[in-house]
Coordinates of C-alpha atoms and ligand atoms in Angstrom, one line a residue:
M1389 CA 152.7 120.4 103.3
K1390 CA 153.5 122.2 106.0
E1391 CA 156.8 120.7 105.2
A1392 CA 156.6 121.7 101.6
V1393 CA 156.1 125.2 102.2
A1394 CA 159.1 125.8 104.4
A1395 CA 161.0 123.9 101.7
T1396 CA 160.0 126.3 98.8
R1397 CA 161.5 129.6 100.6
V1398 CA 164.7 128.7 100.3
V1399 CA 165.0 127.5 96.5
P1400 CA 166.7 127.7 94.1
D1401 CA 169.9 126.6 95.8
K1402 CA 173.5 127.4 94.2
N1403 CA 173.1 124.8 92.0
G1404 CA 170.0 126.4 90.7
R1405 CA 167.8 123.0 91.7
F1406 CA 164.6 123.4 93.3
G1407 CA 164.4 120.1 94.6
A1408 CA 165.4 117.5 91.9
F1409 CA 164.5 120.3 88.9
G1410 CA 166.8 123.2 87.5
G1411 CA 170.0 122.7 87.3
K1412 CA 172.0 123.9 84.1
F1413 CA 172.2 121.8 81.5
V1414 CA 174.3 123.0 79.0
P1415 CA 176.8 122.8 76.0
E1416 CA 180.2 124.3 77.5
T1417 CA 180.5 127.6 75.0
L1418 CA 177.9 128.8 77.6
M1419 CA 178.0 127.8 81.0
N1420 CA 180.7 130.7 81.3
A1421 CA 178.1 133.5 80.4
L1422 CA 176.0 132.1 82.8
T1423 CA 177.9 132.5 85.3
E1424 CA 178.3 136.0 84.6
L1425 CA 175.0 136.6 84.4
E1426 CA 174.3 134.9 87.6
A1427 CA 177.0 137.2 89.7
A1428 CA 175.7 140.4 87.0
F1429 CA 172.7 139.9 88.9
A1430 CA 173.1 139.4 92.7
E1431 CA 175.7 142.2 92.0
A1432 CA 172.1 144.9 90.4
M1433 CA 170.1 143.3 93.3
Q1434 CA 172.6 144.5 95.4
D1435 CA 172.8 148.1 93.9
P1436 CA 169.8 150.4 95.2
A1437 CA 170.0 152.6 92.0
F1438 CA 170.0 149.1 89.7
R1439 CA 166.2 149.0 91.8
E1440 CA 165.4 152.7 92.0
E1441 CA 166.0 152.9 87.9
L1442 CA 163.9 149.4 87.5
N1443 CA 161.3 150.9 90.1
G1444 CA 161.1 154.1 88.0
L1445 CA 160.6 152.4 84.5
L1446 CA 158.1 150.3 86.7
R1447 CA 155.4 153.0 87.3
E1448 CA 156.2 156.1 85.2
Y1449 CA 156.1 153.7 81.9
A1450 CA 155.0 150.2 82.5
G1451 CA 152.1 151.7 84.8
R1452 CA 152.8 150.0 87.9
P1453 CA 150.9 149.0 90.6
T1454 CA 148.0 147.3 87.6
P1455 CA 144.5 147.3 89.9
L1456 CA 143.0 144.9 91.8
T1457 CA 139.3 144.9 89.8
Y1458 CA 136.5 143.1 91.8
A1459 CA 134.6 141.7 89.0
E1460 CA 130.8 142.3 90.0
R1461 CA 128.8 140.8 87.8
L1462 CA 131.6 137.6 86.7
T1463 CA 131.2 137.0 90.9
E1464 CA 127.1 137.3 90.6
E1465 CA 126.7 135.0 87.1
L1466 CA 129.0 132.5 88.6
G1467 CA 127.1 132.5 92.4
G1468 CA 129.8 131.8 94.5
A1469 CA 133.1 133.3 95.9
R1470 CA 133.9 136.6 94.8
I1471 CA 136.3 137.3 92.2
Y1472 CA 139.5 139.6 91.7
L1473 CA 141.4 140.1 89.0
K1474 CA 145.0 141.4 88.7
R1475 CA 145.2 143.1 86.0
E1476 CA 148.2 142.8 84.4
D1477 CA 146.1 143.2 81.3
L1478 CA 146.6 147.0 81.8
N1479 CA 150.9 146.6 81.9
H1480 CA 152.3 148.6 79.1
T1481 CA 152.1 146.6 76.1
G1482 CA 149.3 144.4 77.4
A1483 CA 151.2 141.5 79.7
H1484 CA 153.1 141.1 82.2
K1485 CA 155.9 140.1 79.8
L1486 CA 156.9 143.9 80.6
N1487 CA 157.7 143.7 84.3
N1488 CA 160.2 141.0 83.4
A1489 CA 162.0 142.5 79.5
L1490 CA 162.2 145.4 81.9
G1491 CA 164.0 144.1 84.8
Q1492 CA 166.6 142.1 81.9
G1493 CA 167.1 144.8 79.7
L1494 CA 168.4 146.3 81.9
L1495 CA 170.7 144.0 83.4
A1496 CA 171.7 143.3 80.1
K1497 CA 172.8 147.4 79.5
R1498 CA 174.8 147.2 83.2
M1499 CA 176.2 144.2 81.7
G1500 CA 177.4 146.2 79.0
K1501 CA 175.5 144.2 75.9
K1502 CA 174.1 146.4 73.2
S1503 CA 171.9 144.0 71.5
I1504 CA 169.5 141.1 73.3
I1505 CA 167.6 138.2 71.8
A1506 CA 164.1 136.8 72.6
E1507 CA 162.4 133.7 71.6
T1508 CA 158.4 134.7 71.7
G1509 CA 155.2 132.2 71.3
A1510 CA 151.9 134.3 71.2
G1511 CA 154.8 137.5 70.3
Q1512 CA 153.7 139.0 73.6
H1513 CA 157.7 138.7 75.1
G1514 CA 158.9 139.2 71.6
V1515 CA 156.5 143.1 71.8
A1516 CA 157.7 143.6 75.9
S1517 CA 161.6 143.1 74.2
A1518 CA 161.1 144.9 71.6
T1519 CA 159.6 147.8 73.3
V1520 CA 162.6 147.3 75.7
A1521 CA 165.4 147.4 73.3
A1522 CA 164.2 150.4 71.7
K1523 CA 164.1 152.8 75.5
L1524 CA 167.0 151.6 76.2
G1525 CA 168.8 152.2 72.3
L1526 CA 169.6 148.5 72.2
S1527 CA 169.5 146.0 69.3
C1528 CA 166.9 143.2 69.1
K1529 CA 166.1 140.2 67.1
V1530 CA 163.1 137.8 68.4
F1531 CA 162.7 134.2 67.6
M1532 CA 159.5 133.1 66.4
G1533 CA 158.1 129.6 65.0
E1534 CA 156.5 130.2 61.9
E1535 CA 153.3 128.7 63.4
D1536 CA 153.1 131.4 65.5
I1537 CA 153.8 134.4 63.3
R1538 CA 150.6 133.2 61.2
R1539 CA 148.6 132.5 64.3
Q1540 CA 150.1 136.1 66.2
S1541 CA 150.3 138.6 63.0
L1542 CA 149.5 141.3 64.8
N1543 CA 152.4 141.0 66.7
V1544 CA 154.7 140.8 64.4
F1545 CA 153.8 143.9 62.8
R1546 CA 154.0 145.7 66.5
M1547 CA 157.0 143.7 66.7
N1548 CA 158.4 145.4 63.2
L1549 CA 157.8 149.0 64.5
L1550 CA 159.3 148.8 67.5
G1551 CA 162.7 148.5 65.6
A1552 CA 163.1 144.6 66.3
E1553 CA 163.2 142.5 63.3
V1554 CA 160.9 139.0 63.8
V1555 CA 163.2 135.3 62.5
P1556 CA 161.6 132.7 61.7
A1557 CA 161.7 129.5 63.5
V1558 CA 160.8 126.9 60.7
S1559 CA 161.8 123.7 62.6
G1560 CA 160.0 120.7 64.2
S1561 CA 156.3 122.3 65.1
R1562 CA 157.3 125.5 64.1
T1563 CA 156.3 127.3 67.3
L1564 CA 157.5 128.7 70.9
K1565 CA 160.0 125.3 71.4
D1566 CA 161.5 126.0 68.3
A1567 CA 161.9 129.2 68.8
T1568 CA 164.1 128.7 71.9
N1569 CA 166.2 126.2 70.3
E1570 CA 167.4 128.8 67.4
A1571 CA 167.4 131.2 70.2
I1572 CA 169.8 129.0 72.0
R1573 CA 171.5 128.1 68.8
Y1574 CA 172.5 132.1 67.9
W1575 CA 173.5 132.8 71.5
V1576 CA 176.0 129.6 71.4
S1577 CA 177.7 131.5 68.5
N1578 CA 177.1 135.1 70.0
V1579 CA 177.5 135.2 73.5
E1580 CA 179.9 137.3 74.0
E1581 CA 178.1 141.1 72.8
T1582 CA 173.9 139.1 72.8
F1583 CA 172.4 138.9 76.1
Y1584 CA 169.4 136.9 75.9
V1585 CA 166.1 138.2 77.4
I1586 CA 164.4 134.8 77.9
G1587 CA 160.7 134.9 78.6
S1588 CA 159.9 133.0 81.4
V1589 CA 161.1 130.9 84.5
V1590 CA 162.3 128.0 82.0
G1591 CA 166.3 127.0 80.9
P1592 CA 169.3 126.9 83.1
H1593 CA 170.1 128.6 86.2
P1594 CA 169.8 131.2 86.8
Y1595 CA 166.9 132.1 84.0
P1596 CA 164.4 130.4 86.4
Y1597 CA 165.5 132.3 89.1
I1598 CA 165.9 136.3 87.9
V1599 CA 162.6 136.1 85.9
R1600 CA 160.5 135.1 89.0
E1601 CA 162.6 138.0 90.9
F1602 CA 161.1 140.4 88.3
Q1603 CA 157.5 138.3 88.1
K1604 CA 157.2 138.4 92.0
I1605 CA 155.7 142.1 91.8
I1606 CA 152.5 140.9 90.8
G1607 CA 152.4 139.0 93.8
E1608 CA 153.7 141.6 95.9
E1609 CA 151.2 143.5 94.8
T1610 CA 147.9 141.4 94.9
R1611 CA 149.0 140.7 98.3
A1612 CA 149.2 144.6 99.8
Q1613 CA 146.3 145.0 97.6
I1614 CA 143.7 142.7 98.7
L1615 CA 145.0 143.1 102.5
Q1616 CA 144.2 146.9 102.3
M1617 CA 140.9 146.0 100.5
L1618 CA 139.1 143.5 102.9
G1619 CA 141.9 143.1 105.3
K1620 CA 142.4 139.2 104.9
L1621 CA 143.9 136.8 102.3
P1622 CA 141.6 135.6 99.1
D1623 CA 141.1 131.7 99.8
E1624 CA 142.3 131.1 96.6
I1625 CA 143.9 132.4 93.9
I1626 CA 144.5 131.1 90.1
A1627 CA 146.9 131.8 87.3
C1628 CA 147.6 129.9 84.0
V1629 CA 150.8 127.9 83.1
G1630 CA 152.7 128.1 79.8
G1631 CA 156.2 127.9 80.7
G1632 CA 154.8 129.1 84.4
S1633 CA 155.7 133.0 85.1
N1634 CA 152.7 134.6 85.4
A1635 CA 151.9 132.2 87.4
I1636 CA 154.9 132.0 89.7
G1637 CA 155.0 135.6 90.1
M1638 CA 151.6 136.0 91.0
F1639 CA 151.9 133.0 93.5
Y1640 CA 155.9 132.9 95.1
P1641 CA 154.9 135.9 97.3
F1642 CA 151.8 133.9 98.8
I1643 CA 153.6 130.6 99.1
S1644 CA 153.8 130.7 102.7
D1645 CA 151.0 131.2 103.5
G1646 CA 149.4 127.6 103.9
Q1647 CA 145.6 129.0 103.8
V1648 CA 145.8 130.5 100.4
A1649 CA 145.1 127.6 98.1
L1650 CA 147.4 127.9 94.6
R1651 CA 146.0 126.6 91.5
G1652 CA 148.1 126.6 88.2
V1653 CA 146.0 125.6 84.9
E1654 CA 148.0 124.0 82.2
A1655 CA 146.6 123.9 78.6
A1656 CA 144.4 120.9 77.3
G1657 CA 143.7 121.8 74.1
R1658 CA 141.3 119.6 72.4
G1659 CA 141.6 117.1 75.3
V1660 CA 144.2 115.4 77.8
D1661 CA 142.9 112.0 76.4
T1662 CA 143.9 113.5 72.4
D1663 CA 147.4 113.7 71.4
K1664 CA 146.7 117.5 71.4
H1665 CA 147.5 119.2 74.4
A1666 CA 150.3 120.9 76.8
A1667 CA 149.4 119.5 79.7
T1668 CA 153.3 119.2 80.7
L1669 CA 152.3 118.7 84.1
S1670 CA 149.6 116.7 84.2
L1671 CA 151.0 114.3 81.9
G1672 CA 154.5 114.9 81.3
R1673 CA 157.6 113.2 82.5
P1674 CA 160.9 114.8 84.1
G1675 CA 163.4 115.6 81.5
V1676 CA 165.9 118.1 80.0
I1677 CA 164.4 120.9 78.1
H1678 CA 165.8 123.8 77.1
G1679 CA 168.7 123.4 79.9
S1680 CA 166.4 122.5 82.8
L1681 CA 165.3 119.2 84.2
T1682 CA 161.5 119.6 84.5
Y1683 CA 158.3 118.3 83.5
L1684 CA 158.0 117.4 79.8
L1685 CA 155.6 115.9 77.8
Q1686 CA 158.1 113.3 75.8
D1687 CA 157.4 110.0 73.6
E1688 CA 158.3 106.7 74.9
H1689 CA 161.7 106.5 73.1
G1690 CA 162.4 110.5 75.3
Q1691 CA 161.7 111.9 72.3
V1692 CA 159.6 115.9 72.9
Q1693 CA 156.2 115.8 71.6
E1694 CA 154.7 118.3 69.9
A1695 CA 152.5 120.3 72.4
H1696 CA 149.0 122.1 71.2
S1697 CA 146.8 125.0 72.4
I1698 CA 145.1 127.5 70.8
S1699 CA 146.4 130.0 72.8
A1700 CA 149.8 130.4 71.3
G1701 CA 151.9 131.0 74.5
L1702 CA 150.7 128.2 76.4
D1703 CA 151.5 124.7 73.9
Y1704 CA 155.2 124.9 74.8
P1705 CA 155.8 121.1 76.2
G1706 CA 158.1 122.0 79.0
V1707 CA 157.2 124.2 81.9
G1708 CA 159.6 126.2 84.5
P1709 CA 161.3 124.2 87.2
E1710 CA 159.7 125.5 90.1
H1711 CA 156.5 124.5 89.4
A1712 CA 157.4 121.1 89.1
Y1713 CA 158.7 120.8 92.4
L1714 CA 155.2 123.1 93.4
K1715 CA 153.8 120.0 91.5
D1716 CA 155.8 117.0 93.5
S1717 CA 155.6 119.2 97.1
G1718 CA 151.8 119.2 96.8
R1719 CA 152.0 123.3 97.6
V1720 CA 149.8 124.1 94.3
T1721 CA 147.3 122.7 92.4
Y1722 CA 147.5 122.1 88.6
T1723 CA 144.7 121.4 86.2
S1724 CA 144.0 121.6 82.8
V1725 CA 141.6 124.0 80.3
T1726 CA 140.5 122.3 76.8
D1727 CA 140.0 125.3 74.1
E1728 CA 136.8 124.9 73.8
E1729 CA 136.4 125.6 77.6
A1730 CA 138.7 128.9 76.9
L1731 CA 136.9 130.4 74.0
A1732 CA 133.7 130.3 76.6
A1733 CA 135.5 132.2 79.0
V1734 CA 136.8 134.9 76.7
Q1735 CA 132.8 135.3 75.7
M1736 CA 132.2 135.2 79.4
L1737 CA 134.5 137.7 80.7
C1738 CA 133.4 140.0 77.9
R1739 CA 129.4 139.8 78.3
T1740 CA 130.2 140.5 82.1
E1741 CA 132.6 142.7 82.6
G1742 CA 133.7 144.4 79.6
I1743 CA 137.3 142.6 79.7
I1744 CA 138.4 140.7 76.2
P1745 CA 141.0 138.6 77.9
A1746 CA 144.1 137.5 76.1
L1747 CA 143.2 133.2 75.0
E1748 CA 146.1 131.9 77.9
S1749 CA 144.6 134.3 81.2
A1750 CA 141.2 132.8 80.0
H1751 CA 142.3 129.6 81.2
A1752 CA 142.3 130.8 84.3
I1753 CA 139.0 132.2 84.3
A1754 CA 137.6 129.4 82.7
E1755 CA 139.3 127.4 85.9
A1756 CA 137.5 129.9 87.9
M1757 CA 133.9 129.3 85.8
K1758 CA 134.6 125.6 87.8
R1759 CA 135.9 126.4 91.0
A1760 CA 133.7 129.7 92.1
P1761 CA 130.4 128.0 92.1
Q1762 CA 131.8 125.3 94.1
M1763 CA 133.2 128.4 96.6
S1764 CA 130.9 130.5 99.4
K1765 CA 129.8 133.4 99.1
D1766 CA 132.1 134.7 102.0
E1767 CA 135.4 132.9 100.5
I1768 CA 137.8 134.9 98.1
L1769 CA 139.0 133.9 93.9
V1770 CA 141.8 135.9 92.9
I1771 CA 141.9 135.1 89.0
C1772 CA 145.3 136.4 87.5
L1773 CA 144.4 138.3 84.1
S1774 CA 147.7 138.2 82.6
G1775 CA 147.4 139.7 79.2
R1776 CA 144.9 141.4 76.9
G1777 CA 143.1 139.5 74.1
D1778 CA 143.7 142.2 71.4
K1779 CA 146.5 140.3 70.1
D1780 CA 143.6 137.3 69.9
V1781 CA 140.8 138.5 68.6
L1782 CA 141.7 137.2 64.5
T1783 CA 142.1 133.3 66.4
I1784 CA 138.9 134.1 68.7
Q1785 CA 136.3 135.1 65.4
D1786 CA 137.9 131.9 63.4
A1787 CA 137.7 129.6 66.2
L1788 CA 133.8 131.0 67.8
G1789 CA 132.8 130.8 62.8
S1790 CA 134.3 127.6 62.4
K1791 CA 131.7 126.4 65.4
E1792 CA 128.8 128.0 64.1
E1793 CA 129.5 126.6 61.1
G1794 CA 129.7 123.0 62.6
K1795 CA 126.6 124.2 64.4
Q1796 CA 124.3 124.8 60.9
Q1797 CA 126.4 121.6 59.2
Ligands
LIG2721 C1 148.8 136.7 77.8 C2 150.0 136.1 78.5 N1 149.6 135.0 79.6 C3 150.6 134.0 79.5 C4 151.5 133.4 79.1 C5 152.1 132.2 79.3 O1 153.2 132.6 80.0 P1 153.9 131.8 81.2 O2 153.1 131.4 81.8 O3 155.2 132.6 81.1 O4 153.1 133.6 82.0 C6 151.9 134.2 78.3 C7 152.4 133.5 76.8 O5 153.1 134.3 76.0 C8 150.6 135.5 77.1 O6 151.2 136.2 76.2

């Protein structure tokens, strides 16, 4: 474990590798753009003016720092560890996605690009990108699977209202993977004038690194807040994993604190023993998706398998390469939670804390509902509440409605 902890501090290496994972598996036409991006990012992060502009926006526009809330009634209900919620749901636009979109948007502007593109699943990254484009005076196209357009109609309306164009992806399962394919295809043909704002710690190097750097503010704030509140670090931290950006953002500042257990939660959909899940780290094998070598859900011929989750932000058949590395090194434990468990967790948080969580975040809560009762009352459990659930209320209503109907039949 100690070796894994030490190794994790220096990834990615100069080739963008997290151990065996990561890298840059892209068409020749994109290599130059990625090299330019890497240089521009390194230069921007060295520039105090860039950092001050970003910090100013995070503070005065996004509303950071987000609070760390003691979940008193949830703690009582579960009867074990003391539970704290990192409130990314209170970020402007309702999720952690804005932290990264602001960073990449500022970088796009600094690189002289007039337009940004983004892919989106749940629509939260799309909304964050559309918001940043409006704020910084850039044009914005968001690629989104047709199925997600249906599931997340409220977010589609928000993006349009913010002045972005939503481009439907109609291939495959018409979800996040297909939207990302379309965004990459568009970028290859328009690479000179367009900046691609990737929404998670996925894609070719340097994206997984850049997104982690913009999201690690979640864990940095949490660390400072819990130390100030309790004078000690948490015993365990739980975050949901789609591509893995809220989880990496939360975990990264705690990686070298070996006493803090870190748990990533994937979507088990209708169950890991069915073919309808998105448990990439639990059931996938190494393969290449969207320019990166990582764990991947694939069939026996190496073809990418469709992922399923009730939550549009988690049904991705790949995962960020740093998570693949952290799994293999043993520093982070990855588990999965079904649609049904996530729905029960939504209801639990609503009833005990008066907070409607995003379906993605509900996976982390569901895992905490299993873990907290096994922990002692003086242990501390932090949950990353990555987003709010307003976008999901229709899906939740449908799912709970059909469960009730099933019971009556
Ligand atoms: C609220 C929320 N949480 C989590 C996720 C999953 O993304 P990631 O794993 O990159 O944090 C999403 C994705 O859309 C989201 O909207």
